[in-house]
GROMACS .gro file of C-alpha atoms in nm:
model
  133
    1MET     CA    1  -0.759  -1.878  -2.133
    2VAL     CA    2  -0.669  -2.086  -1.701
    3ARG     CA    3  -0.738  -2.498  -1.801
    4ARG     CA    4  -0.967  -2.610  -1.556
    5GLY     CA    5  -0.812  -2.642  -1.276
    6ALA     CA    6  -0.508  -2.503  -1.291
    7ALA     CA    7  -0.364  -2.187  -1.071
    8ARG     CA    8  -0.520  -1.830  -1.213
    9PRO     CA    9  -0.293  -1.636  -1.265
   10ARG     CA   10  -0.312  -1.275  -0.986
   11PRO     CA   11  -0.384  -0.949  -1.098
   12ARG     CA   12  -0.107  -0.736  -1.138
   13PRO     CA   13  -0.122  -0.353  -1.042
   14ALA     CA   14  -0.176  -0.115  -1.335
   15ALA     CA   15   0.099   0.145  -1.224
   16CYS     CA   16   0.345  -0.210  -1.216
   17LEU     CA   17   0.285  -0.326  -1.561
   18VAL     CA   18   0.360   0.003  -1.711
   19GLY     CA   19   0.742  -0.084  -1.558
   20ALA     CA   20   0.652   0.221  -1.279
   21ASP     CA   21   0.925   0.192  -1.051
   22PRO     CA   22   0.778  -0.085  -0.757
   23GLU     CA   23   0.835   0.165  -0.378
   24PRO     CA   24   0.634   0.224  -0.284
   25GLU     CA   25   0.337   0.266  -0.563
   26CYS     CA   26   0.315  -0.105  -0.641
   27ARG     CA   27   0.417  -0.311  -0.296
   28GLN     CA   28   0.097  -0.078  -0.191
   29LEU     CA   29  -0.118  -0.223  -0.417
   30GLY     CA   30  -0.029  -0.490  -0.460
   31ASN     CA   31  -0.157  -0.558  -0.050
   32ALA     CA   32  -0.468  -0.444  -0.088
   33ILE     CA   33  -0.495  -0.696  -0.304
   34LYS     CA   34  -0.381  -0.998  -0.137
   35TYR     CA   35  -0.514  -0.888   0.171
   36GLY     CA   36  -0.845  -0.671   0.105
   37GLY     CA   37  -1.027  -0.980  -0.014
   38PRO     CA   38  -1.331  -1.011  -0.275
   39GLY     CA   39  -1.360  -0.625  -0.231
   40ARG     CA   40  -1.272  -0.319  -0.439
   41VAL     CA   41  -0.938  -0.098  -0.453
   42ARG     CA   42  -0.969   0.220  -0.527
   43LEU     CA   43  -0.618   0.414  -0.593
   44GLY     CA   44  -0.621   0.835  -0.560
   45LEU     CA   45  -0.370   1.084  -0.655
   46SER     CA   46  -0.346   1.414  -0.671
   47SER     CA   47  -0.061   1.722  -0.752
   48THR     CA   48  -0.085   2.086  -0.597
   49PRO     CA   49   0.293   2.245  -0.720
   50GLU     CA   50   0.415   2.162  -0.345
   51ARG     CA   51   0.312   1.762  -0.352
   52LEU     CA   52   0.234   1.497  -0.487
   53GLU     CA   53  -0.085   1.216  -0.293
   54LEU     CA   54  -0.048   0.916  -0.312
   55GLU     CA   55  -0.327   0.675  -0.128
   56VAL     CA   56  -0.462   0.317  -0.179
   57VAL     CA   57  -0.758   0.169  -0.034
   58ASP     CA   58  -0.933  -0.125   0.079
   59GLN     CA   59  -1.231  -0.279   0.160
   60GLY     CA   60  -1.092  -0.569   0.394
   61GLN     CA   61  -1.064  -0.680   0.767
   62GLY     CA   62  -0.962  -0.391   0.805
   63ILE     CA   63  -0.612  -0.376   1.060
   64ALA     CA   64  -0.717  -0.401   1.465
   65PRO     CA   65  -0.714  -0.026   1.627
   66SER     CA   66  -0.462  -0.203   1.842
   67ASP     CA   67  -0.172  -0.288   1.589
   68ALA     CA   68  -0.209  -0.004   1.423
   69GLU     CA   69   0.098   0.122   1.560
   70ARG     CA   70   0.207  -0.195   1.502
   71ILE     CA   71   0.237  -0.219   1.117
   72PHE     CA   72   0.483  -0.099   0.994
   73GLU     CA   73   0.729  -0.279   1.198
   74GLN     CA   74   0.978  -0.547   1.043
   75PHE     CA   75   0.848  -0.867   0.998
   76TRP     CA   76   0.492  -0.769   1.191
   77ARG     CA   77   0.196  -0.999   1.040
   78GLU     CA   78  -0.150  -0.942   1.167
   79PRO     CA   79  -0.278  -1.261   1.319
   80GLN     CA   80  -0.571  -1.296   1.134
   81HIS     CA   81  -0.313  -1.268   0.809
   82ALA     CA   82  -0.164  -1.585   0.924
   83HIS     CA   83  -0.286  -1.780   0.648
   84ILE     CA   84  -0.133  -1.561   0.400
   85PRO     CA   85   0.196  -1.631   0.266
   86GLY     CA   86   0.441  -1.321   0.345
   87TRP     CA   87   0.716  -1.180   0.595
   88GLY     CA   88   0.617  -0.942   0.714
   89LEU     CA   89   0.856  -0.656   0.556
   90GLY     CA   90   0.629  -0.482   0.231
   91LEU     CA   91   0.438  -0.222   0.490
   92TRP     CA   92   0.783  -0.178   0.706
   93ALA     CA   93   1.015  -0.101   0.320
   94SER     CA   94   0.715   0.069   0.144
   95ARG     CA   95   0.752   0.415   0.506
   96SER     CA   96   1.206   0.356   0.489
   97ALA     CA   97   1.165   0.376   0.074
   98VAL     CA   98   0.923   0.652   0.155
   99GLU     CA   99   1.090   0.833   0.493
  100SER     CA  100   1.464   0.786   0.278
  101LEU     CA  101   1.322   1.049  -0.007
  102GLY     CA  102   1.215   1.342   0.311
  103SER     CA  103   0.871   1.250   0.270
  104SER     CA  104   0.505   1.075   0.452
  105MET     CA  105   0.317   0.725   0.488
  106GLU     CA  106   0.082   0.656   0.716
  107TYR     CA  107  -0.234   0.436   0.811
  108ILE     CA  108  -0.600   0.577   0.792
  109PRO     CA  109  -0.877   0.375   0.943
  110GLN     CA  110  -1.189   0.308   0.677
  111ARG     CA  111  -1.493   0.260   0.821
  112PRO     CA  112  -1.701   0.036   0.830
  113GLN     CA  113  -1.370  -0.168   0.731
  114GLY     CA  114  -1.081  -0.138   0.565
  115ALA     CA  115  -0.717  -0.047   0.454
  116GLY     CA  116  -0.611   0.276   0.383
  117PHE     CA  117  -0.264   0.433   0.323
  118ARG     CA  118  -0.140   0.792   0.216
  119VAL     CA  119   0.215   0.885   0.073
  120LEU     CA  120   0.329   1.211   0.064
  121VAL     CA  121   0.573   1.349  -0.177
  122THR     CA  122   0.721   1.656  -0.076
  123ARG     CA  123   0.823   1.857  -0.365
  124PRO     CA  124   1.168   2.041  -0.362
  125ARG     CA  125   1.153   2.425  -0.404
  126GLY     CA  126   1.203   2.461  -0.738
  127SER     CA  127   1.190   2.216  -0.847
  128ASP     CA  128   0.970   2.128  -1.253
  129SER     CA  129   0.603   2.074  -1.210
  130HIS     CA  130   0.595   1.806  -1.421
  131ALA     CA  131   0.922   1.545  -1.263
  132LEU     CA  132   0.654   1.408  -0.975
  133ALA     CA  133   0.350   1.425  -1.138
   0.00000   0.00000   0.00000
């Protein structure tokens, strides 16, 4: 129970609650909750023998097309989010972690609003098909 006037705890993404590695899944879910506004956050996960795909989509204001190339830069923050605490490291750190594993992360603009991010993990040849599922 939260007392009147007390700060409400922020929801934590389910993957974080079960002790999953926070790079990059928890960071992307956290960003979607933090910046996505009052709408829904959609999490998609699909798997084939060749790859694993994670997609996080929010219904927030989205990212201006002119800023789409800059969002993965270290310390860059969307000007419209200057009032929200942060350092501008989340997307940079997530993409760096994903790329260090030989995988990729991309921004997917949503219409009419929102932001989406897709992480593609290529499975090593001959790997156990359940190892990354």
